[in-house]
mmCIF file of C-alpha atoms in Angstrom:
data_model
loop_
_atom_site.group_PDB
_atom_site.id
_atom_site.type_symbol
_atom_site.label_atom_id
_atom_site.label_comp_id
_atom_site.label_asym_id
_atom_site.label_seq_id
_atom_site.Cartn_x
_atom_site.Cartn_y
_atom_site.Cartn_z
ATOM 1 C CA UNK A 1366 9.232 -4.059 40.239
ATOM 2 C CA UNK A 1367 9.685 -1.856 37.258
ATOM 3 C CA UNK A 1368 8.171 -2.578 33.683
ATOM 4 C CA UNK A 1369 9.969 -4.487 31.127
ATOM 5 C CA UNK A 1370 11.312 -2.059 28.521
ATOM 6 C CA UNK A 1371 10.279 -2.422 24.868
ATOM 7 C CA UNK A 1372 13.324 -2.894 22.769
ATOM 8 C CA UNK A 1373 14.060 0.010 20.637
ATOM 9 C CA UNK A 1374 12.460 0.728 17.459
ATOM 10 C CA UNK A 1375 13.215 2.838 14.227
ATOM 11 C CA UNK A 1376 10.330 4.076 12.444
ATOM 12 C CA UNK A 1377 11.068 4.531 8.604
ATOM 13 C CA UNK A 1378 8.973 6.871 6.824
ATOM 14 C CA UNK A 1379 9.111 7.879 2.793
ATOM 15 C CA UNK A 1380 7.711 11.296 2.402
ATOM 16 C CA UNK A 1381 6.797 12.980 -0.798
ATOM 17 C CA UNK A 1382 4.066 15.666 -1.088
ATOM 18 C CA UNK A 1383 2.224 14.868 2.078
ATOM 19 C CA UNK A 1384 0.982 18.134 3.409
ATOM 20 C CA UNK A 1385 -2.294 17.287 4.560
ATOM 21 C CA UNK A 1386 -1.223 14.033 6.038
ATOM 22 C CA UNK A 1387 2.238 14.260 7.469
ATOM 23 C CA UNK A 1388 1.268 15.744 10.629
ATOM 24 C CA UNK A 1389 -1.114 13.470 11.485
ATOM 25 C CA UNK A 1390 1.037 10.873 10.640
ATOM 26 C CA UNK A 1391 3.928 11.579 12.512
ATOM 27 C CA UNK A 1392 1.584 12.296 15.380
ATOM 28 C CA UNK A 1393 0.210 8.558 15.518
ATOM 29 C CA UNK A 1394 3.753 7.578 15.871
ATOM 30 C CA UNK A 1395 4.932 10.125 18.741
ATOM 31 C CA UNK A 1396 1.735 9.489 20.844
ATOM 32 C CA UNK A 1397 2.194 5.481 20.922
ATOM 33 C CA UNK A 1398 2.943 4.313 24.490
ATOM 34 C CA UNK A 1399 5.761 3.068 24.007
ATOM 35 C CA UNK A 1400 8.791 2.410 26.871
ATOM 36 C CA UNK A 1401 11.449 1.573 24.421
ATOM 37 C CA UNK A 1402 13.537 4.010 22.593
ATOM 38 C CA UNK A 1403 12.637 5.122 19.743
ATOM 39 C CA UNK A 1404 13.360 7.231 16.309
ATOM 40 C CA UNK A 1405 11.498 8.482 13.376
ATOM 41 C CA UNK A 1406 13.296 8.662 10.234
ATOM 42 C CA UNK A 1407 11.664 11.202 7.554
ATOM 43 C CA UNK A 1408 13.173 10.372 4.217
ATOM 44 C CA UNK A 1409 12.186 13.632 2.614
ATOM 45 C CA UNK A 1410 11.597 13.433 -1.542
ATOM 46 C CA UNK A 1411 11.689 16.722 -3.295
ATOM 47 C CA UNK A 1412 7.949 17.813 -2.138
ATOM 48 C CA UNK A 1413 6.369 20.314 -4.314
ATOM 49 C CA UNK A 1414 4.118 21.708 -1.517
ATOM 50 C CA UNK A 1415 4.586 22.627 2.394
ATOM 51 C CA UNK A 1416 5.832 18.901 3.090
ATOM 52 C CA UNK A 1417 9.382 20.103 3.862
ATOM 53 C CA UNK A 1418 8.364 23.191 5.982
ATOM 54 C CA UNK A 1419 6.368 20.966 7.954
ATOM 55 C CA UNK A 1420 8.793 17.991 8.306
ATOM 56 C CA UNK A 1421 11.370 21.149 9.961
ATOM 57 C CA UNK A 1422 8.695 21.940 12.189
ATOM 58 C CA UNK A 1423 8.292 18.671 13.670
ATOM 59 C CA UNK A 1424 11.630 17.887 13.935
ATOM 60 C CA UNK A 1425 12.348 21.130 15.921
ATOM 61 C CA UNK A 1426 9.659 19.923 18.466
ATOM 62 C CA UNK A 1427 10.915 16.341 18.968
ATOM 63 C CA UNK A 1428 14.316 15.170 19.273
ATOM 64 C CA UNK A 1429 13.263 11.508 17.957
ATOM 65 C CA UNK A 1430 12.280 12.873 14.518
ATOM 66 C CA UNK A 1431 15.511 12.463 12.191
ATOM 67 C CA UNK A 1432 15.391 14.103 8.583
ATOM 68 C CA UNK A 1433 17.202 12.723 5.446
ATOM 69 C CA UNK A 1434 16.853 13.590 1.864
ATOM 70 C CA UNK A 1435 15.897 11.066 -0.331
ATOM 71 C CA UNK A 1436 16.916 13.480 -3.398
ATOM 72 C CA UNK A 1437 15.147 10.698 -6.000
ATOM 73 C CA UNK A 1438 11.769 10.532 -4.634
ATOM 74 C CA UNK A 1439 11.354 7.044 -5.034
ATOM 75 C CA UNK A 1440 10.152 5.031 -1.984
ATOM 76 C CA UNK A 1441 12.181 2.105 -2.308
ATOM 77 C CA UNK A 1442 15.284 4.123 -2.411
ATOM 78 C CA UNK A 1443 14.307 6.416 0.645
ATOM 79 C CA UNK A 1444 13.212 3.350 2.459
ATOM 80 C CA UNK A 1445 16.797 1.806 1.876
ATOM 81 C CA UNK A 1446 18.576 5.394 3.045
ATOM 82 C CA UNK A 1447 16.413 4.679 6.156
ATOM 83 C CA UNK A 1448 16.621 1.509 7.003
ATOM 84 C CA UNK A 1449 20.487 1.946 6.537
ATOM 85 C CA UNK A 1450 20.757 5.263 9.063
ATOM 86 C CA UNK A 1451 18.138 3.196 11.471
ATOM 87 C CA UNK A 1452 19.967 2.623 14.588
ATOM 88 C CA UNK A 1453 17.979 -0.291 16.052
ATOM 89 C CA UNK A 1454 17.396 -3.576 15.634
ATOM 90 C CA UNK A 1455 13.826 -3.681 15.103
ATOM 91 C CA UNK A 1456 12.322 -1.326 11.981
ATOM 92 C CA UNK A 1457 8.805 -0.278 11.467
ATOM 93 C CA UNK A 1458 7.584 1.251 7.897
ATOM 94 C CA UNK A 1459 5.040 3.637 8.024
ATOM 95 C CA UNK A 1460 3.969 5.435 5.191
ATOM 96 C CA UNK A 1461 2.677 9.475 5.368
ATOM 97 C CA UNK A 1462 -0.985 9.196 4.360
ATOM 98 C CA UNK A 1463 -1.139 6.434 7.131
ATOM 99 C CA UNK A 1464 -1.911 6.054 10.662
ATOM 100 C CA UNK A 1465 -1.086 3.283 13.087
ATOM 101 C CA UNK A 1466 -3.898 2.129 15.594
ATOM 102 C CA UNK A 1467 -2.975 2.763 19.384
ATOM 103 C CA UNK A 1468 -0.517 -0.119 20.628
ATOM 104 C CA UNK A 1469 0.688 -0.642 17.204
ATOM 105 C CA UNK A 1470 4.503 -1.068 17.988
ATOM 106 C CA UNK A 1471 3.870 -2.811 21.441
ATOM 107 C CA UNK A 1472 1.698 -5.180 20.234
ATOM 108 C CA UNK A 1473 3.292 -5.651 16.590
ATOM 109 C CA UNK A 1474 6.833 -5.957 18.230
ATOM 110 C CA UNK A 1475 5.599 -8.689 20.778
ATOM 111 C CA UNK A 1476 3.730 -10.641 18.078
ATOM 112 C CA UNK A 1477 6.987 -10.514 15.972
ATOM 113 C CA UNK A 1478 8.995 -11.747 19.201
ATOM 114 C CA UNK A 1479 6.226 -14.435 19.981
ATOM 115 C CA UNK A 1480 6.083 -15.892 16.546
ATOM 116 C CA UNK A 1481 9.844 -15.446 15.979
ATOM 117 C CA UNK A 1482 8.463 -13.892 12.480
ATOM 118 C CA UNK A 1483 10.906 -11.533 10.383
ATOM 119 C CA UNK A 1484 7.923 -9.322 9.284
ATOM 120 C CA UNK A 1485 4.628 -8.803 10.775
ATOM 121 C CA UNK A 1486 1.633 -7.194 9.146
ATOM 122 C CA UNK A 1487 -1.810 -6.337 10.155
ATOM 123 C CA UNK A 1488 -4.891 -4.676 8.444
ATOM 124 C CA UNK A 1489 -4.742 -1.848 6.228
ATOM 125 C CA UNK A 1490 -7.753 -0.363 7.556
ATOM 126 C CA UNK A 1491 -8.602 2.381 4.507
ATOM 127 C CA UNK A 1492 -11.072 5.684 5.307
ATOM 128 C CA UNK A 1493 -12.716 8.297 3.273
ATOM 129 C CA UNK A 1494 -13.216 12.099 4.412
ATOM 130 C CA UNK A 1495 -15.526 12.755 1.111
ATOM 131 C CA UNK A 1496 -17.941 10.664 -0.139
ATOM 132 C CA UNK A 1497 -15.371 9.361 -3.290
ATOM 133 C CA UNK A 1498 -12.827 8.394 -0.774
ATOM 134 C CA UNK A 1499 -15.405 6.119 1.135
ATOM 135 C CA UNK A 1500 -16.360 4.506 -1.751
ATOM 136 C CA UNK A 1501 -12.496 3.780 -2.302
ATOM 137 C CA UNK A 1502 -11.960 2.703 1.349
ATOM 138 C CA UNK A 1503 -15.372 0.291 1.001
ATOM 139 C CA UNK A 1504 -13.621 -1.180 -2.216
ATOM 140 C CA UNK A 1505 -10.351 -1.692 -0.600
ATOM 141 C CA UNK A 1506 -12.047 -3.714 2.124
ATOM 142 C CA UNK A 1507 -14.239 -5.794 -0.322
ATOM 143 C CA UNK A 1508 -13.454 -8.807 -1.963
ATOM 144 C CA UNK A 1509 -15.142 -7.584 -4.974
ATOM 145 C CA UNK A 1510 -12.961 -4.219 -4.924
ATOM 146 C CA UNK A 1511 -9.740 -5.603 -4.940
ATOM 147 C CA UNK A 1512 -9.425 -9.312 -3.781
ATOM 148 C CA UNK A 1513 -9.020 -11.172 -0.537
ATOM 149 C CA UNK A 1514 -5.734 -10.366 0.655
ATOM 150 C CA UNK A 1515 -5.883 -10.741 4.510
ATOM 151 C CA UNK A 1516 -4.410 -7.336 5.179
ATOM 152 C CA UNK A 1517 -7.334 -5.858 3.230
ATOM 153 C CA UNK A 1518 -10.237 -7.826 4.798
ATOM 154 C CA UNK A 1519 -9.200 -9.277 7.754
ATOM 155 C CA UNK A 1520 -8.357 -13.609 8.758
ATOM 156 C CA UNK A 1521 -7.126 -15.287 11.269
ATOM 157 C CA UNK A 1522 -3.507 -14.690 12.625
ATOM 158 C CA UNK A 1523 -1.272 -16.867 10.624
ATOM 159 C CA UNK A 1524 1.549 -17.380 8.185
ATOM 160 C CA UNK A 1525 0.958 -14.643 5.135
ATOM 161 C CA UNK A 1526 2.017 -14.242 1.266
ATOM 162 C CA UNK A 1527 2.691 -10.520 2.487
ATOM 163 C CA UNK A 1528 2.405 -7.551 4.584
ATOM 164 C CA UNK A 1529 0.829 -4.167 4.694
ATOM 165 C CA UNK A 1530 3.738 -1.508 5.523
ATOM 166 C CA UNK A 1531 5.555 -3.867 8.323
ATOM 167 C CA UNK A 1532 7.726 -4.324 11.147
ATOM 168 C CA UNK A 1533 10.690 -6.339 10.715
ATOM 169 C CA UNK A 1534 13.866 -7.532 11.820
ATOM 170 C CA UNK A 1535 16.798 -5.493 10.535
ATOM 171 C CA UNK A 1536 18.912 -8.131 10.460
ATOM 172 C CA UNK A 1537 16.458 -9.748 8.062
ATOM 173 C CA UNK A 1538 16.290 -6.660 5.744
ATOM 174 C CA UNK A 1539 20.124 -7.136 5.809
ATOM 175 C CA UNK A 1540 19.930 -10.627 5.069
ATOM 176 C CA UNK A 1541 18.043 -9.885 1.724
ATOM 177 C CA UNK A 1542 19.758 -6.523 0.849
ATOM 178 C CA UNK A 1543 16.730 -4.229 1.728
ATOM 179 C CA UNK A 1544 14.236 -3.628 -1.202
ATOM 180 C CA UNK A 1545 14.473 -3.649 -4.807
ATOM 181 C CA UNK A 1546 15.346 -0.142 -5.566
ATOM 182 C CA UNK A 1547 14.711 -1.200 -9.470
ATOM 183 C CA UNK A 1548 10.712 -1.724 -8.441
ATOM 184 C CA UNK A 1549 8.766 1.129 -7.984
ATOM 185 C CA UNK A 1550 5.339 -0.400 -6.817
ATOM 186 C CA UNK A 1551 4.873 -3.976 -5.330
ATOM 187 C CA UNK A 1552 7.885 -3.240 -3.488
ATOM 188 C CA UNK A 1553 6.486 -4.499 -0.237
ATOM 189 C CA UNK A 1554 5.445 -8.121 -1.824
ATOM 190 C CA UNK A 1555 8.858 -8.572 -3.373
ATOM 191 C CA UNK A 1556 10.696 -8.177 0.040
ATOM 192 C CA UNK A 1557 8.235 -10.404 1.694
ATOM 193 C CA UNK A 1558 8.978 -13.101 -1.064
ATOM 194 C CA UNK A 1559 12.638 -12.385 -0.358
ATOM 195 C CA UNK A 1560 12.538 -12.871 2.989
ATOM 196 C CA UNK A 1561 10.507 -16.343 2.597
ATOM 197 C CA UNK A 1562 13.080 -17.708 0.235
ATOM 198 C CA UNK A 1563 15.676 -17.313 3.173
ATOM 199 C CA UNK A 1564 12.979 -18.716 5.352
ATOM 200 C CA UNK A 1565 12.135 -15.786 7.120
ATOM 201 C CA UNK A 1566 8.780 -16.047 8.562
ATOM 202 C CA UNK A 1567 6.168 -13.823 7.278
ATOM 203 C CA UNK A 1568 3.347 -13.146 9.483
ATOM 204 C CA UNK A 1569 -0.170 -11.785 9.722
ATOM 205 C CA UNK A 1570 -2.035 -10.623 12.768
ATOM 206 C CA UNK A 1571 -5.351 -8.818 12.983
ATOM 207 C CA UNK A 1572 -4.427 -7.272 16.232
ATOM 208 C CA UNK A 1573 -2.225 -4.851 14.369
ATOM 209 C CA UNK A 1574 -4.081 -1.947 12.404
ATOM 210 C CA UNK A 1575 -3.149 0.980 10.275
ATOM 211 C CA UNK A 1576 -5.533 3.681 9.059
ATOM 212 C CA UNK A 1577 -5.012 4.458 5.173
ATOM 213 C CA UNK A 1578 -6.558 7.097 3.386
ATOM 214 C CA UNK A 1579 -6.833 6.579 -0.065
ATOM 215 C CA UNK A 1580 -6.243 8.850 -3.435
ATOM 216 C CA UNK A 1581 -9.740 11.124 -3.228
ATOM 217 C CA UNK A 1582 -9.501 11.735 -6.715
ATOM 218 C CA UNK A 1583 -10.948 9.504 -10.188
ATOM 219 C CA UNK A 1584 -8.005 11.104 -11.604
ATOM 220 C CA UNK A 1585 -5.418 10.233 -9.166
ATOM 221 C CA UNK A 1586 -6.963 6.985 -8.591
ATOM 222 C CA UNK A 1587 -6.768 6.008 -12.001
ATOM 223 C CA UNK A 1588 -3.191 6.739 -12.231
ATOM 224 C CA UNK A 1589 -2.114 4.821 -8.934
ATOM 225 C CA UNK A 1590 -4.221 1.377 -9.938
ATOM 226 C CA UNK A 1591 -2.667 1.571 -13.373
ATOM 227 C CA UNK A 1592 0.803 1.240 -12.236
ATOM 228 C CA UNK A 1593 0.115 -0.648 -9.868
ATOM 229 C CA UNK A 1594 -1.168 -3.347 -12.411
ATOM 230 C CA UNK A 1595 1.449 -2.557 -14.288
ATOM 231 C CA UNK A 1596 4.357 -3.343 -11.587
ATOM 232 C CA UNK A 1597 1.556 -6.447 -10.786
ATOM 233 C CA UNK A 1598 2.300 -7.757 -14.437
ATOM 234 C CA UNK A 1599 6.152 -7.340 -14.257
ATOM 235 C CA UNK A 1600 6.597 -9.341 -10.808
ATOM 236 C CA UNK A 1601 4.199 -11.769 -11.935
ATOM 237 C CA UNK A 1602 6.011 -12.524 -14.986
ATOM 238 C CA UNK A 1603 9.089 -12.436 -12.878
ATOM 239 C CA UNK A 1604 7.576 -14.683 -10.044
ATOM 240 C CA UNK A 1605 4.553 -16.554 -11.749
ATOM 241 C CA UNK A 1606 4.736 -19.393 -9.477
ATOM 242 C CA UNK A 1607 4.709 -17.248 -6.283
ATOM 243 C CA UNK A 1608 1.742 -14.837 -7.750
ATOM 244 C CA UNK A 1609 -1.610 -15.373 -6.052
ATOM 245 C CA UNK A 1610 -4.645 -16.481 -8.461
ATOM 246 C CA UNK A 1611 -6.278 -13.450 -7.819
ATOM 247 C CA UNK A 1612 -3.911 -11.050 -9.357
ATOM 248 C CA UNK A 1613 -5.368 -12.411 -12.612
ATOM 249 C CA UNK A 1614 -9.114 -11.614 -12.231
ATOM 250 C CA UNK A 1615 -8.709 -7.825 -13.463
ATOM 251 C CA UNK A 1616 -6.720 -9.018 -16.295
ATOM 252 C CA UNK A 1617 -8.988 -11.640 -17.344
ATOM 253 C CA UNK A 1618 -12.180 -9.142 -16.910
ATOM 254 C CA UNK A 1619 -10.094 -6.582 -19.587
ATOM 255 C CA UNK A 1620 -9.586 -9.446 -21.895
ATOM 256 C CA UNK A 1621 -12.945 -10.613 -22.209
ATOM 257 C CA UNK A 1622 -14.938 -7.178 -22.266
ATOM 258 C CA UNK A 1623 -12.136 -6.059 -24.781
ATOM 259 C CA UNK A 1624 -12.807 -9.375 -26.866
ATOM 260 C CA UNK A 1625 -16.784 -8.520 -26.561
ATOM 261 C CA UNK A 1626 -16.027 -5.050 -27.927
ATOM 262 C CA UNK A 1627 -14.105 -6.318 -30.797
ATOM 263 C CA UNK A 1628 -16.889 -8.817 -31.500
ATOM 264 C CA UNK A 1629 -19.804 -5.948 -31.426
ATOM 265 C CA UNK A 1630 -17.357 -3.906 -33.958
ATOM 266 C CA UNK A 1631 -17.843 -6.523 -35.966
ATOM 267 C CA UNK A 1632 -21.321 -6.629 -36.149
ATOM 268 C CA UNK A 1633 -21.986 -9.319 -33.156
ATOM 269 C CA UNK A 1634 -24.277 -7.367 -30.855
ATOM 270 C CA UNK A 1635 -23.702 -10.073 -28.556
ATOM 271 C CA UNK A 1636 -20.731 -8.733 -27.933
ATOM 272 C CA UNK A 1637 -21.917 -6.001 -25.485
ATOM 273 C CA UNK A 1638 -22.730 -8.465 -23.208
ATOM 274 C CA UNK A 1639 -19.191 -8.990 -21.133
ATOM 275 C CA UNK A 1640 -19.563 -5.158 -20.666
ATOM 276 C CA UNK A 1641 -23.208 -5.251 -20.250
ATOM 277 C CA UNK A 1642 -22.892 -7.739 -17.189
ATOM 278 C CA UNK A 1643 -20.030 -6.365 -15.779
ATOM 279 C CA UNK A 1644 -21.429 -2.961 -15.659
ATOM 280 C CA UNK A 1645 -24.459 -4.618 -13.795
ATOM 281 C CA UNK A 1646 -22.866 -6.582 -11.380
ATOM 282 C CA UNK A 1647 -21.263 -3.294 -10.401
ATOM 283 C CA UNK A 1648 -24.425 -1.599 -10.246
ATOM 284 C CA UNK A 1649 -25.805 -4.176 -8.211
ATOM 285 C CA UNK A 1650 -22.763 -4.244 -5.640
ATOM 286 C CA UNK A 1651 -23.512 -0.152 -5.312
ATOM 287 C CA UNK A 1652 -26.975 -0.723 -4.594
ATOM 288 C CA UNK A 1653 -26.405 -3.259 -1.846
ATOM 289 C CA UNK A 1654 -23.057 -1.518 -0.211
ATOM 290 C CA UNK A 1655 -23.358 -1.661 3.454
ATOM 291 C CA UNK A 1656 -22.000 1.367 5.781
ATOM 292 C CA UNK A 1657 -21.886 4.099 2.621
ATOM 293 C CA UNK A 1658 -24.203 7.056 1.920
ATOM 294 C CA UNK A 1659 -26.436 7.552 -0.994
ATOM 295 C CA UNK A 1660 -23.417 9.816 -2.443
ATOM 296 C CA UNK A 1661 -20.958 6.901 -1.745
ATOM 297 C CA UNK A 1662 -23.041 4.500 -3.242
ATOM 298 C CA UNK A 1663 -23.043 6.451 -6.375
ATOM 299 C CA UNK A 1664 -19.382 7.234 -6.470
ATOM 300 C CA UNK A 1665 -18.473 3.609 -5.882
ATOM 301 C CA UNK A 1666 -20.389 3.184 -9.982
ATOM 302 C CA UNK A 1667 -17.072 4.979 -10.366
ATOM 303 C CA UNK A 1668 -14.803 3.377 -7.856
ATOM 304 C CA UNK A 1669 -14.789 -0.352 -8.945
ATOM 305 C CA UNK A 1670 -14.587 0.159 -12.845
ATOM 306 C CA UNK A 1671 -11.290 2.304 -12.149
ATOM 307 C CA UNK A 1672 -9.873 0.127 -9.662
ATOM 308 C CA UNK A 1673 -10.576 -3.286 -11.564
ATOM 309 C CA UNK A 1674 -10.018 -2.015 -15.500
ATOM 310 C CA UNK A 1675 -7.049 0.218 -14.634
ATOM 311 C CA UNK A 1676 -5.354 -1.994 -12.956
ATOM 312 C CA UNK A 1677 -6.495 -4.937 -15.107
ATOM 313 C CA UNK A 1678 -4.937 -3.109 -18.265
ATOM 314 C CA UNK A 1679 -1.662 -2.061 -16.653
ATOM 315 C CA UNK A 1680 -1.360 -5.714 -15.368
ATOM 316 C CA UNK A 1681 -1.183 -6.311 -19.443
ATOM 317 C CA UNK A 1682 1.452 -3.894 -20.180
ATOM 318 C CA UNK A 1683 3.777 -5.001 -17.154
ATOM 319 C CA UNK A 1684 3.417 -8.563 -17.854
ATOM 320 C CA UNK A 1685 3.743 -8.406 -22.131
ATOM 321 C CA UNK A 1686 6.573 -5.613 -22.113
ATOM 322 C CA UNK A 1687 7.424 -5.552 -18.648
ATOM 323 C CA UNK A 1688 7.269 -2.207 -16.212
ATOM 324 C CA UNK A 1689 10.257 -0.395 -17.537
ATOM 325 C CA UNK A 1690 10.051 2.970 -15.474
ATOM 326 C CA UNK A 1691 6.262 3.388 -14.752
ATOM 327 C CA UNK A 1692 6.084 5.065 -11.957
ATOM 328 C CA UNK A 1693 2.935 6.120 -9.829
ATOM 329 C CA UNK A 1694 1.948 9.732 -10.618
ATOM 330 C CA UNK A 1695 -0.969 10.023 -8.175
ATOM 331 C CA UNK A 1696 0.758 12.116 -5.680
ATOM 332 C CA UNK A 1697 3.209 13.822 -7.625
ATOM 333 C CA UNK A 1698 2.598 17.536 -8.557
ATOM 334 C CA UNK A 1699 1.628 19.195 -11.901
ATOM 335 C CA UNK A 1700 5.490 20.329 -11.870
ATOM 336 C CA UNK A 1701 6.789 16.942 -11.421
ATOM 337 C CA UNK A 1702 4.408 15.330 -14.080
ATOM 338 C CA UNK A 1703 6.484 17.324 -16.881
#
């Protein structure tokens, strides 16, 4: 008796300046052992590196790859265009700097159907090649890094607040109108909230894992976390009731340190204590961080303050004045930053 064929899926991937990772990301999809029909839609933003040439070469080698333009270069715009173009009832989002583990498509579709869910996600398995990138990856997977979301630190399968990337029913995406194109960061959380608001189920499964390659330089990490913080502040202002308490920890840290520094400037030497206490805690974490080399632990001394303080400062700006058109500039070329 022939094995049952898997449902057809459309994999969508927004792409901008990803020459270093695109080929591996595409390969991680095409080598999935998946018996159903598969199309991979690349929404190509205005890259300034060799991304487009690489995409064209990949498409010439495999007819399952579909190229489409995303002239604005915004992630949400590219995702919505790819969703509209998708031919199949199941849609899988993958980013161009990520690589799903073997079996991701098969297991993800199975879990989606078993749970009668509209959105399923798994673990964001951050990894690094350099000492700095490895320190960033450690912070992503630590509760002392960027919090305790299940897709960062793992946990039991069950209903979730949001999902990393995600495997969707296309009908659910159409029901809520896709991604909000006015949101530049945090679009996944917003989409999950709108799906849940229509009685849709968002599910986390530790069976699913996607390798994520984080920013490899301090400057780009700071830009990323600042813009993420700004948008998280804006989204929290819009939806305070559904915001997790952990979102308020970095801005609270920034406020306490800032208040202490003001006291220090006014002549109160005790004002240094919040900053000194925080840096001491960072040093203690770096000293005891498991799985990192000496160079990685030293890098963690920079990584944690960058993540916490850039995110926290950005959160206050977004919460007070809104995100406006704040964009993540961490993957843009020098020309695009002008």
